[in-house]
Short mmCIF file of C-alpha atoms in Angstrom, two decimals:
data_model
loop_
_atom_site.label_atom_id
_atom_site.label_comp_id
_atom_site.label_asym_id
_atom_site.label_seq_id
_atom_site.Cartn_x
_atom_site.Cartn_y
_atom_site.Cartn_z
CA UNK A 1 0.00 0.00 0.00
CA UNK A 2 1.21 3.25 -0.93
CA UNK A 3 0.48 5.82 2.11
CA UNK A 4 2.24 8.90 -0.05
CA UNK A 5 3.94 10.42 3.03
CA UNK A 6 7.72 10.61 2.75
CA UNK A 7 10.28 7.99 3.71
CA UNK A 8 13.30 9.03 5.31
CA UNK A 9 16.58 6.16 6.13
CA UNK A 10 17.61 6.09 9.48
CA UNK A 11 20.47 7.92 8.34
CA UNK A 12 18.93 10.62 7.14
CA UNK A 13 16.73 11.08 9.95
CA UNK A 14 18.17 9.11 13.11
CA UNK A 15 15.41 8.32 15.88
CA UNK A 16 15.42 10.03 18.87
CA UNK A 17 16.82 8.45 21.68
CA UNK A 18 15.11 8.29 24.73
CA UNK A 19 16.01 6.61 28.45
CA UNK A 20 14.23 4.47 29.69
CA UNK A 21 11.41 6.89 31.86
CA UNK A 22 11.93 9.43 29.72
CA UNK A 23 9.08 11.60 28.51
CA UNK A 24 8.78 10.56 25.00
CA UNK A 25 10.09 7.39 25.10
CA UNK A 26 8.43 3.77 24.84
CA UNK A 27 9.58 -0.11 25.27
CA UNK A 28 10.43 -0.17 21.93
CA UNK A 29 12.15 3.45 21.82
CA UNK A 30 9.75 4.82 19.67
CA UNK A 31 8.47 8.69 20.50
CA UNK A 32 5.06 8.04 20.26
CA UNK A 33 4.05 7.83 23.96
CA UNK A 34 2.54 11.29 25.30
CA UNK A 35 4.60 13.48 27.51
CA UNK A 36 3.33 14.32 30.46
CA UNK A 37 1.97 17.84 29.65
CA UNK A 38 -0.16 15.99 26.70
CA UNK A 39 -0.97 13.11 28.35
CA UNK A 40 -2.85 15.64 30.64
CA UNK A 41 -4.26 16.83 27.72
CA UNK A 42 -4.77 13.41 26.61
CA UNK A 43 -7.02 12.66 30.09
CA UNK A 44 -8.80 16.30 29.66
CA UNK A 45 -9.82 14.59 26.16
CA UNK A 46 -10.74 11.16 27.38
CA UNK A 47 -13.27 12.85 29.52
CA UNK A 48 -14.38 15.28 27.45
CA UNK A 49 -15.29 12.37 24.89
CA UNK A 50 -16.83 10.24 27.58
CA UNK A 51 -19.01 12.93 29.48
CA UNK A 52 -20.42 14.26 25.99
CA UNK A 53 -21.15 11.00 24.25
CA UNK A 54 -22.31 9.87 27.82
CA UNK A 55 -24.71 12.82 27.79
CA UNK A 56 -25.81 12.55 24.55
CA UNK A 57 -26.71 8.80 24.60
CA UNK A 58 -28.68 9.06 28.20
CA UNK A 59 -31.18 11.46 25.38
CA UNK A 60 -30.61 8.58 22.70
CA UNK A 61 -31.64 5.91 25.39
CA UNK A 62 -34.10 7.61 26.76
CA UNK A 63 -36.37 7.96 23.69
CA UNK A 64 -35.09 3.93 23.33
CA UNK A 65 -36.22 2.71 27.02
CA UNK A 66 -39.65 4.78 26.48
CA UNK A 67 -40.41 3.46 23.30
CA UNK A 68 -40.58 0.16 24.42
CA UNK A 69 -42.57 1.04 27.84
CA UNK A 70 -44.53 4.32 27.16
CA UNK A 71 -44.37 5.62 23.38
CA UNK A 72 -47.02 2.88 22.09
CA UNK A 73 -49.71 4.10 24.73
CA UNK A 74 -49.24 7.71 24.49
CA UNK A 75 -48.46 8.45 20.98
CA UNK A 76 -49.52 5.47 19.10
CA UNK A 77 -52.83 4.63 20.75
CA UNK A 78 -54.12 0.79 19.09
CA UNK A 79 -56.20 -2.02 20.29
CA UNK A 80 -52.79 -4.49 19.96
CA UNK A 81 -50.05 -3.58 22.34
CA UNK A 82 -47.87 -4.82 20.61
CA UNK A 83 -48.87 -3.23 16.81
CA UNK A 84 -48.00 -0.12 19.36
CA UNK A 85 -45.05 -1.12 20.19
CA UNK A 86 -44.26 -1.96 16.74
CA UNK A 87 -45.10 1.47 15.61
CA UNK A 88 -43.30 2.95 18.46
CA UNK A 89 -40.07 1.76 17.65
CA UNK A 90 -40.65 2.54 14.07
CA UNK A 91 -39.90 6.18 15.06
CA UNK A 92 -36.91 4.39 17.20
CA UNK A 93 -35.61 3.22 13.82
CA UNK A 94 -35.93 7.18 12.26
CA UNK A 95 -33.17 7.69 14.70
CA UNK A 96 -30.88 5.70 12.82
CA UNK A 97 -32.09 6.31 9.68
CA UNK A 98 -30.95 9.89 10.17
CA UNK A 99 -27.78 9.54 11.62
CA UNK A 100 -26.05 9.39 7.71
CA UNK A 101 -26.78 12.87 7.34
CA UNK A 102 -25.36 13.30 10.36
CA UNK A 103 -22.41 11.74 9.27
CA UNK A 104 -22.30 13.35 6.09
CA UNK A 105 -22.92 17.06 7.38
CA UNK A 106 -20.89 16.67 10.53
CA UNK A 107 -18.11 14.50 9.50
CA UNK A 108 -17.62 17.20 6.40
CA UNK A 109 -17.80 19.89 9.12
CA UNK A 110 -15.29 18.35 11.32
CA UNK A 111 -12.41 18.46 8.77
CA UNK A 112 -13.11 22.32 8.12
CA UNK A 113 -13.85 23.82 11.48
CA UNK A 114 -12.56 21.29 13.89
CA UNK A 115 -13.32 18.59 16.10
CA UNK A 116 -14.27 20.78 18.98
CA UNK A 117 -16.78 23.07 17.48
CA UNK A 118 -18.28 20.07 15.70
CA UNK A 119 -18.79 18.05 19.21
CA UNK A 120 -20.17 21.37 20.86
CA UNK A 121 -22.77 21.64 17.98
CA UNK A 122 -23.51 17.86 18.03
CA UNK A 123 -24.76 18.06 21.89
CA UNK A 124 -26.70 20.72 21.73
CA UNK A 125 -28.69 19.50 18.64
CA UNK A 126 -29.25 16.45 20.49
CA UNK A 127 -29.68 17.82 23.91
CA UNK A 128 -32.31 20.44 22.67
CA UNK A 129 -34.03 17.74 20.99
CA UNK A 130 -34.43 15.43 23.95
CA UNK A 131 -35.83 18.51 26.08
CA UNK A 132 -38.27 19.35 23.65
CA UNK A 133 -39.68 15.77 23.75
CA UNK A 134 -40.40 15.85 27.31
CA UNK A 135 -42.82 19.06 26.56
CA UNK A 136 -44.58 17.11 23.82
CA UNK A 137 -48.54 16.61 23.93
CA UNK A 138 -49.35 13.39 23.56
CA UNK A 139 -52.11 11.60 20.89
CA UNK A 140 -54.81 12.19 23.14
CA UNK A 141 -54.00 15.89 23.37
CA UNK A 142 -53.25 16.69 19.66
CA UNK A 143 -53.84 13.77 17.91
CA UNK A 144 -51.54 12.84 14.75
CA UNK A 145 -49.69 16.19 15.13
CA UNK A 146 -47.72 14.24 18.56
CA UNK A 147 -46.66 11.16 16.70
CA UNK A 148 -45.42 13.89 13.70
CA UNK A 149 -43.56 16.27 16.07
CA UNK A 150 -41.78 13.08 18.23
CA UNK A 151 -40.51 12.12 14.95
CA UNK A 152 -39.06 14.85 13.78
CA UNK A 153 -37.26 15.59 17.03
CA UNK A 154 -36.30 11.66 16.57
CA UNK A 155 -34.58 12.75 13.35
CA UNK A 156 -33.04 15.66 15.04
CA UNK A 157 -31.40 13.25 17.92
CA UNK A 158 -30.24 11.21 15.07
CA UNK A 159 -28.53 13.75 12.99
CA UNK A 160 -26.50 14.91 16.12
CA UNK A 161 -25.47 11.22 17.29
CA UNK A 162 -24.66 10.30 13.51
CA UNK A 163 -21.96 13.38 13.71
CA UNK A 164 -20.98 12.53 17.22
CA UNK A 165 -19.31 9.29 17.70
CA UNK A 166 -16.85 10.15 14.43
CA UNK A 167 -15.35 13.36 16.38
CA UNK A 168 -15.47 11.68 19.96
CA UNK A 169 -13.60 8.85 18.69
CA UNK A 170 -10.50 11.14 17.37
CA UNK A 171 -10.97 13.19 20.13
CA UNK A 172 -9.08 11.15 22.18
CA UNK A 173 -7.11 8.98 19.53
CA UNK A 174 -5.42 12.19 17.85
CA UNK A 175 -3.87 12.91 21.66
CA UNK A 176 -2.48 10.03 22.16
CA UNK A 177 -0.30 7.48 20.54
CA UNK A 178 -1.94 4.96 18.35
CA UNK A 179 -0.32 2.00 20.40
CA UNK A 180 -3.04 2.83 22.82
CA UNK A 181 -5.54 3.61 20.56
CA UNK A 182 -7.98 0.52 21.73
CA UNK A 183 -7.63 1.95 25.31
CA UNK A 184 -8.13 5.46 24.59
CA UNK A 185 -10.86 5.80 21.75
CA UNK A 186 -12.69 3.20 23.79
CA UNK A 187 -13.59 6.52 25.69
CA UNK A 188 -16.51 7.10 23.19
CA UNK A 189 -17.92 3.61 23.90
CA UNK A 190 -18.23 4.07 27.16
CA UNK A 191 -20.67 7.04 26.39
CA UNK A 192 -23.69 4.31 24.96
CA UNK A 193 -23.75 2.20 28.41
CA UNK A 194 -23.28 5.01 30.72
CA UNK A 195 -26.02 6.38 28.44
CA UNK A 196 -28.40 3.88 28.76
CA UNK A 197 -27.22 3.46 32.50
CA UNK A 198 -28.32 6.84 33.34
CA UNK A 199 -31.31 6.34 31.21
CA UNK A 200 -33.00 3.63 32.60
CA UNK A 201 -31.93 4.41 36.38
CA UNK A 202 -33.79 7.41 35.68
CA UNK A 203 -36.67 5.80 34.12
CA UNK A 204 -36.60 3.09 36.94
CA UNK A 205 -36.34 5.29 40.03
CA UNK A 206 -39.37 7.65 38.70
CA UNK A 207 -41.36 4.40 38.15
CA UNK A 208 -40.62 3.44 41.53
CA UNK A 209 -41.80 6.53 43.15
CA UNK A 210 -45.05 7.32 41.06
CA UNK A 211 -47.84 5.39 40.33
CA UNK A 212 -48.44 3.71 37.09
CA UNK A 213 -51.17 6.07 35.81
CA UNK A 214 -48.66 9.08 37.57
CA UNK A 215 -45.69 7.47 35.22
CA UNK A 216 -47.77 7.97 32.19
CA UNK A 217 -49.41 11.16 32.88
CA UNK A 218 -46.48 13.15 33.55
CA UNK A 219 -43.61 11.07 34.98
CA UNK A 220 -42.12 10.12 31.59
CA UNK A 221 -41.14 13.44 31.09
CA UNK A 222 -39.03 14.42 33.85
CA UNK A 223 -36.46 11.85 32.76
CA UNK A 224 -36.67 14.06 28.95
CA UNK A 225 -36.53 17.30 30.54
CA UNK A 226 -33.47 16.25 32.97
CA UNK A 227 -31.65 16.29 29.59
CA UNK A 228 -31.03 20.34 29.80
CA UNK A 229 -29.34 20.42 32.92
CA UNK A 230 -27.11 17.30 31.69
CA UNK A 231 -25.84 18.99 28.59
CA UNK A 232 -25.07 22.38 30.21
CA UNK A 233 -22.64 20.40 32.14
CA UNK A 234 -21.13 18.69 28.59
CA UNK A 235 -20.43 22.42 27.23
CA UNK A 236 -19.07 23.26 29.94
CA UNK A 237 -16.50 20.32 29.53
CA UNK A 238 -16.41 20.58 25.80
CA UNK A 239 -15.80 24.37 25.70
CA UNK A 240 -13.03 24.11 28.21
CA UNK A 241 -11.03 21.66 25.58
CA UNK A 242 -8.44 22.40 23.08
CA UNK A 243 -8.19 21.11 19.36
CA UNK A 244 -6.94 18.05 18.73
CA UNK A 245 -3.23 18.81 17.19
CA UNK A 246 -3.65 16.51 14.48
CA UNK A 247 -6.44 18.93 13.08
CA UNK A 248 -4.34 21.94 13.68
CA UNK A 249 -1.53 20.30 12.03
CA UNK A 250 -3.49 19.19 8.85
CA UNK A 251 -4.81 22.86 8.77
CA UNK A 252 -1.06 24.46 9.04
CA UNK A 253 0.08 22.05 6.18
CA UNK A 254 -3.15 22.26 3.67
CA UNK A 255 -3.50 18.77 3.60
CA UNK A 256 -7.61 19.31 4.51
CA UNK A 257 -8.97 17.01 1.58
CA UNK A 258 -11.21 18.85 -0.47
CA UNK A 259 -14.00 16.07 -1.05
CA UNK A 260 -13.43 13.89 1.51
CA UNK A 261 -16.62 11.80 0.98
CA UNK A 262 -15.69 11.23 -3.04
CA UNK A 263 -12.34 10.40 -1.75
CA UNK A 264 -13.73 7.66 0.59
CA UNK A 265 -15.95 6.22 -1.58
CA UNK A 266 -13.23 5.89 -4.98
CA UNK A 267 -10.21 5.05 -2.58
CA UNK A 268 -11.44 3.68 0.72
CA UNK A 269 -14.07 1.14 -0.49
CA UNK A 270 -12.70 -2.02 1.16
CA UNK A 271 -12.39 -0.52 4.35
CA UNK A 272 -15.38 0.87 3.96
CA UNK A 273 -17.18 -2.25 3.31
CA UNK A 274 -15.03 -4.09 6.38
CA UNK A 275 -16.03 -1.32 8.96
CA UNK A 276 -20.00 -1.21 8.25
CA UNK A 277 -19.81 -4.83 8.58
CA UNK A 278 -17.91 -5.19 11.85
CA UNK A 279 -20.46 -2.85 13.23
CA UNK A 280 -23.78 -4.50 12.53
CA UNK A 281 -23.48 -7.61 15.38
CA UNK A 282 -22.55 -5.27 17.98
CA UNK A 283 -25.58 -3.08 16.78
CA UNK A 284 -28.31 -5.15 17.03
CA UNK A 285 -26.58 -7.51 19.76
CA UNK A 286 -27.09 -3.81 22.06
CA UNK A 287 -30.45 -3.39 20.85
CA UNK A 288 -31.54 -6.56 21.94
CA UNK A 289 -30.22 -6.84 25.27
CA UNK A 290 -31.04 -3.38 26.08
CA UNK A 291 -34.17 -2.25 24.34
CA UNK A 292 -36.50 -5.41 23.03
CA UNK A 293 -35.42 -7.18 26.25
CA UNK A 294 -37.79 -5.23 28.07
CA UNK A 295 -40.30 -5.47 25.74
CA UNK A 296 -39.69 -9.66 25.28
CA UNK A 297 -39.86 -10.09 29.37
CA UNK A 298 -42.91 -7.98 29.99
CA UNK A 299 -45.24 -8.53 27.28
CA UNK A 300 -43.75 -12.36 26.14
CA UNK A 301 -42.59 -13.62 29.83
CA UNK A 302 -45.55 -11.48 31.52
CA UNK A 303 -43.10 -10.07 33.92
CA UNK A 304 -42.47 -6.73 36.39
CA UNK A 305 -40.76 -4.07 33.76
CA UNK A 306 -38.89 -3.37 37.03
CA UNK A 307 -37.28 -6.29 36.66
CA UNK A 308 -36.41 -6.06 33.15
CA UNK A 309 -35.20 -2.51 33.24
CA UNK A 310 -33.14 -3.52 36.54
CA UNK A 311 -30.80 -6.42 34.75
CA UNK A 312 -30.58 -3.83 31.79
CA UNK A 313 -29.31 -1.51 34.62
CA UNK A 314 -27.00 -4.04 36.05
CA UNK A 315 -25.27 -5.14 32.75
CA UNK A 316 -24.74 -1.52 31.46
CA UNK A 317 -23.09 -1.40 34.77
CA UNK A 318 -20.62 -3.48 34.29
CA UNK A 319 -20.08 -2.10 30.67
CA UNK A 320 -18.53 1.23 32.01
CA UNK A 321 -15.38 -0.70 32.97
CA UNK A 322 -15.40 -4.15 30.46
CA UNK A 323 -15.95 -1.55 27.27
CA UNK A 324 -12.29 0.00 28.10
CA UNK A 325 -10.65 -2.69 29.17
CA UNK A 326 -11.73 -4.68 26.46
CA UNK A 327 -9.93 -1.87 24.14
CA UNK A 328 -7.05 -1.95 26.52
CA UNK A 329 -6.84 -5.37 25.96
CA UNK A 330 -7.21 -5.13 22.22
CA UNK A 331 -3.93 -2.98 22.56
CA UNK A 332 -1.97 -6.36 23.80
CA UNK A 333 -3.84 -9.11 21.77
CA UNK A 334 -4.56 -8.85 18.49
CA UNK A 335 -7.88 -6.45 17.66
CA UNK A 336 -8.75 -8.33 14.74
CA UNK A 337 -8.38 -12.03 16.47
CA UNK A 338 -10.47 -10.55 19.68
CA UNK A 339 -12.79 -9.02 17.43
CA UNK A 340 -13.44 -11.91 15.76
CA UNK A 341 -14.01 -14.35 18.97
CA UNK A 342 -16.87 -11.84 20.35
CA UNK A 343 -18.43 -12.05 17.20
CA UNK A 344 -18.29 -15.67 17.07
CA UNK A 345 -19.94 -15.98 20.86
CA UNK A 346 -22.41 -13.28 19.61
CA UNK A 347 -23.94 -16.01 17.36
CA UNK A 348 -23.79 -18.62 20.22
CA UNK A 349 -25.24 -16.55 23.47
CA UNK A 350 -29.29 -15.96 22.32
CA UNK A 351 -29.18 -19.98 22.41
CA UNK A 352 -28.15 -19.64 25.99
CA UNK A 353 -29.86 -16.75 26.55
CA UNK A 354 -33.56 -17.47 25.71
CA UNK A 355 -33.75 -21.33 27.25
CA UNK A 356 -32.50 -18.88 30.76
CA UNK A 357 -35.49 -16.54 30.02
CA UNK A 358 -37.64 -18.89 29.42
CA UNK A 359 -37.43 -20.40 33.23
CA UNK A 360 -38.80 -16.49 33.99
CA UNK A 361 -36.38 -16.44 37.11
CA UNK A 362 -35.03 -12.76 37.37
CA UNK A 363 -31.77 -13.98 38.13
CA UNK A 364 -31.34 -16.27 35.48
CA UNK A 365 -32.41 -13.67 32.97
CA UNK A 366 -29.76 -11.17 34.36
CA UNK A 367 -27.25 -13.22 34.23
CA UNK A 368 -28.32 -13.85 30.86
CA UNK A 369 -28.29 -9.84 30.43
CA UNK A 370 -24.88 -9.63 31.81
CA UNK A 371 -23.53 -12.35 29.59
CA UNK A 372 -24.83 -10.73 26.23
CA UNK A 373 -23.19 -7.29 27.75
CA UNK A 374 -19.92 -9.27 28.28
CA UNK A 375 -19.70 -10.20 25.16
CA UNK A 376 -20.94 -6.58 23.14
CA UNK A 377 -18.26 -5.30 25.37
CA UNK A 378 -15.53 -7.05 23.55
CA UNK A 379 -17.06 -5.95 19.81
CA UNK A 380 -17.99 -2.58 21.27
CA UNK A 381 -14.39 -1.95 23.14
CA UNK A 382 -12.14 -2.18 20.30
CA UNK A 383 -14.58 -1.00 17.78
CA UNK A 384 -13.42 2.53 17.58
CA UNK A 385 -10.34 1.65 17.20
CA UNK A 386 -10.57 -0.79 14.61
CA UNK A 387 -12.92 1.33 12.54
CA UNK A 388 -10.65 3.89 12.56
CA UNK A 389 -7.10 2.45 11.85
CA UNK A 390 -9.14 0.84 8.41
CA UNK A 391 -8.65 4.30 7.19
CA UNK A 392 -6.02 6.56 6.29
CA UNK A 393 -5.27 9.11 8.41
CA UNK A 394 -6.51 12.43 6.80
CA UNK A 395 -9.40 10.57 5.98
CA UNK A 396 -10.68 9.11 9.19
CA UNK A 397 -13.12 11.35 10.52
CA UNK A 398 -15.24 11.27 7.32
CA UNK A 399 -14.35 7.48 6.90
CA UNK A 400 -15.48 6.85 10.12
CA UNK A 401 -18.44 9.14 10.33
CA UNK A 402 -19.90 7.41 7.08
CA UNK A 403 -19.07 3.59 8.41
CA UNK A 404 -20.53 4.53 11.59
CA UNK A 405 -23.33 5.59 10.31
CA UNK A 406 -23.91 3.34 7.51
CA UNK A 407 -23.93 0.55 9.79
CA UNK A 408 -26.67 1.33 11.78
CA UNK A 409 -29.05 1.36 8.79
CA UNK A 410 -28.72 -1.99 8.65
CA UNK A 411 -28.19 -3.08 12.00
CA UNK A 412 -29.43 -0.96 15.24
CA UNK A 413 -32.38 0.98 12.61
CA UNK A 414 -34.37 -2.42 11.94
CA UNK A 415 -33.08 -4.80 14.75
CA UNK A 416 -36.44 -4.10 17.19
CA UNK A 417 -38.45 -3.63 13.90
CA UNK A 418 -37.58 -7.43 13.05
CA UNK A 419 -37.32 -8.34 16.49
CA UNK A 420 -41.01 -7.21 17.30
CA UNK A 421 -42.11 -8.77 14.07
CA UNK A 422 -40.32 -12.10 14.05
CA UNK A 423 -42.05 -12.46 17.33
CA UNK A 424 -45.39 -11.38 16.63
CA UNK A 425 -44.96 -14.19 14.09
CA UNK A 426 -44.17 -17.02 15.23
CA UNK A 427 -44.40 -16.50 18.78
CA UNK A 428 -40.86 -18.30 19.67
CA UNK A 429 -37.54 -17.15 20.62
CA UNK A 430 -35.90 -19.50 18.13
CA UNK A 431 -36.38 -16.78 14.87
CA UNK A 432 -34.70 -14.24 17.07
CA UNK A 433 -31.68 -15.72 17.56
CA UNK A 434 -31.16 -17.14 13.90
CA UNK A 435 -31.36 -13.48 13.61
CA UNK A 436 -28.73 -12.30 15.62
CA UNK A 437 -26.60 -15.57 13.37
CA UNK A 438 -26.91 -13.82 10.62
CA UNK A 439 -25.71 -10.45 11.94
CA UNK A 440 -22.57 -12.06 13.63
CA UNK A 441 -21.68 -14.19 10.38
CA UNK A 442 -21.97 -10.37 8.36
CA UNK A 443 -19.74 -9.16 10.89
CA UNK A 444 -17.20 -12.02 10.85
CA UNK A 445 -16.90 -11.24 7.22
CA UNK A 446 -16.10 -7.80 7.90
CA UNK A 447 -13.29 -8.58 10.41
CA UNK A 448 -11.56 -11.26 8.07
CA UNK A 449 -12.10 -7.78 4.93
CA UNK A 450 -10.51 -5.32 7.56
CA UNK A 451 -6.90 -4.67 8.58
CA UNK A 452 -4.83 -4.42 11.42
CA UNK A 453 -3.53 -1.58 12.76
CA UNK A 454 -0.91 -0.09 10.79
CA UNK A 455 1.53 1.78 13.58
CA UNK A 456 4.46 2.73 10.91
CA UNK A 457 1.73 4.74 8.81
CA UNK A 458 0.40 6.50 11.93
CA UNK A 459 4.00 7.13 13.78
CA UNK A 460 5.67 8.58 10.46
CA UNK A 461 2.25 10.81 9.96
CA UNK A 462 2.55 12.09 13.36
CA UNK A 463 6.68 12.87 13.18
CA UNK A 464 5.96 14.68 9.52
CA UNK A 465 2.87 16.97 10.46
CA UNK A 466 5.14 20.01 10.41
CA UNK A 467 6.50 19.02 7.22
CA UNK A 468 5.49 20.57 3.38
CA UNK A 469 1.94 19.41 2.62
CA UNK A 470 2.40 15.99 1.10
CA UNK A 471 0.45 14.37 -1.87
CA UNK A 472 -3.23 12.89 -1.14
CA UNK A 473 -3.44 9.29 -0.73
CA UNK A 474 -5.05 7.72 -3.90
CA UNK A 475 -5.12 3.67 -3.07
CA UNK A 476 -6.91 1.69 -0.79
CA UNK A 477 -5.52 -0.53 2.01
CA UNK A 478 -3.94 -3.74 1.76
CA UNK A 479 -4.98 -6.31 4.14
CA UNK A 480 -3.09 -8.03 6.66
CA UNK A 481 -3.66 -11.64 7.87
CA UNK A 482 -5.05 -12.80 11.35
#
């Protein structure tokens, strides 16, 4: 593969020699390890990335926990609960099915003003969106104008999530070195858990305290309007961070592509291809365990949605700290090889899963939570990293953006669309996981397309950013074995 950046022999440009300690310096002598003052940066980042995707995915998983609970009553009134249900996570799916645009406007944005004024625009589209739900009338109030207004806010969350996770992920990766990258960019998948942690404690502590009728009257949407204090505190993080210096570096050297998107799809198409595919098991592996699940156990199984919503709570949990240690460990092992493994026992777990449901113990089916959680942890840890190293480096945030994106057209948009109506259908579990088969098979296709990480291309990027602008990449990846 031809990366176009210039190659220099050792004599012409000796490496700098570090001791062992040293600020620059790492077990294989190589100065791409942060020094302290930017590995303070580096930590600022990290939790800049993790409290604003955090934020904005405790408004995504909001709107995903009510769906399943509240939505179908209130804004899609029918004599079938579950035909509500079904039509209630249709608008569930519009927030994937905008998230593209998201990509495309965002991701575009991001290479011409910046990471940080992209990531500050992203949470308050979302945030303002969220809020504005929780002052929605409902069917009875205004009839078909409520179902048309909670899309279109639905779009609006989707639009700022779709240009989100692109920027959060190179928030963090462009500070540090990209022998940590698994560890670091995992920072952004923390944000979906902690999300949907907050989300459903929220949910589950208001349901708790009110009554039923209480919960739908007006209890629904204190957990939507909590959403503006939340992202005041996200500015304030976000604001308070500097650009990434990869950006400023590309902007100093001219080397901002000017159709990035063309570019991607006539020279990135393999990775491309390899990226939406490693993302669509993890997808609707997450949607299953932590949005149909409570739909499956209280309208299938007939139990508490207490119960449900507390092993969803539970298994997010444990997320916060498997998700970066799963990218940590990604670091050591090799990403593609752990990748691969998850997605494997992503194919196996609904068959241990569903027989544990079916006994309609609550412990069994949290453990059965947990387990599925385990496992998306491994996919999900890794996953930023490994989407992003299948691109070149001045293309990443649109590469990314797009894959990102992409993917959850086909994978978190439809999964509680086809979960909902494979079980409406046949009435068994056994559809339902030769679904979630398919998806890991698609996925295992995608890891064996991708690459590994190529450190030489990143470490030789990162030593020449001060150099003349160099020529635009033009070919596509090769691809390395397992």
């Amino acid at each position: 593969m031809d990366h176009n950046s210039p190659k220099q022999s050792a004599a012409e440009e000796p490496a700098p020699s570090h001791g062992p300690g040293e600020p620059g310096a790492t077990s294989a002598g190589r100065p791409d390890a942060p020094r302290p003052q930017d590995r303070r940066t580096l930590l600022k980042a990290f939790t800049a990335s993790l409290t604003g995707t955090s934020l904005e995915w405790y408004d995504f998983a909001v709107y995903s926990a009510a769906s399943a609970l509240v939505f179908g009553k209130l804004f899609f009134p029918s004599g079938d609960p579950l035909t509500g249900t079904l039509l209630a996570f249709s608008t569930y799916a519009v927030g994937y099915v905008s998230r593209p645009l998201g990509g495309f406007v965002f991701g575009r944005l991001g290479d011409v003003i910046g990471r940080k004024r992209v990531l500050v625009a992203t949470l308050v589209l979302v945030g303002a969106a969220t809020f504005l739900i929780g002052c929605l009338p409902t069917h009875a109030v205004a009839g078909p104008v409520a179902p048309a207004l909670l899309v279109l806010l639905r779009f609006a969350q989707g639009v700022g999530v779709g240009g989100e996770w692109g920027g959060a992920v190179l928030l963090t990766s462009e500070f540090g070195s990209s022998r940590q990258r698994g560890f670091w960019a995992s920072a952004a998948q923390v944000g979906p858990p902690a999300g949907n942690l907050m989300a459903n404690g929220a949910l589950a502590a208001l349901g708790a305290m009110l009554t039923e009728e209480q919960f739908l009257s007006f209890g629904w949407r204190i957990a939507f309007l909590l959403s503006g204090v939340l992202v005041a505190f996200g500015l304030w993080v976000r604001t308070h961070l500097e650009e990434t210096p990869v950006f400023k570096a590309v902007e100093e050297t001219g080397e901002r592509p000017e159709a990035p998107i063309r570019e991607v799809f006539a020279t990135q198409r393999r990775p491309l291809v390899a990226a939406i595919l490693c993302r669509v098991a993890p997808d609707v592996l997450y949607a299953m365990f932590t949005v149909f699940v409570l739909t499956y156990v209280t309208e299938q199984l007939g139990m508490p949605q207490g119960e449900a919503l507390t092993a969803v709570l539970i298994g997010s949990g444990l997320q916060i700290f498997l998700i970066p240690l799963a990218g940590a460990l990604s670091d050591r092992w090799n990403r593609r090889r752990l990748y691969m493994t998850a997605a494997v026992a992503a194919g196996v777990w609904p068959f241990v899963f569903f027989p544990l449901a079916e006994t309609r113990s609550w412990g069994l089916i949290v453990l059965g939570v947990i387990g599925a959680l385990v496992i998306h942890s491994m996919l999900y840890g890794p996953q930023a990293a490994f989407v992003a190293e299948q691109f070149s480096p001045r293309l990443r945030y649109t590469g990314s953006s797009l894959a990102y994106t992409l993917a959850g057209l086909i994978g978190g948009a439809v999964a509680p669309l086809i979960f909902t109506a494979l079980l409406g259908s046949f009435g068994t579990w056994l559809p339902l996981a030769g679904y979630i088969v398919v998806t890991a098979v698609l996925t295992v296709g995608g890891v064996l397309l991708g690459r590994d990480a190529d450190h030489a291309e990143d470490e030789e990027y990162t030593r020449h950013l001060g150099d003349a602008p160099r020529p635009r990449e033009a070919a596509e990846h090769g691809v390395k074995t397992l």
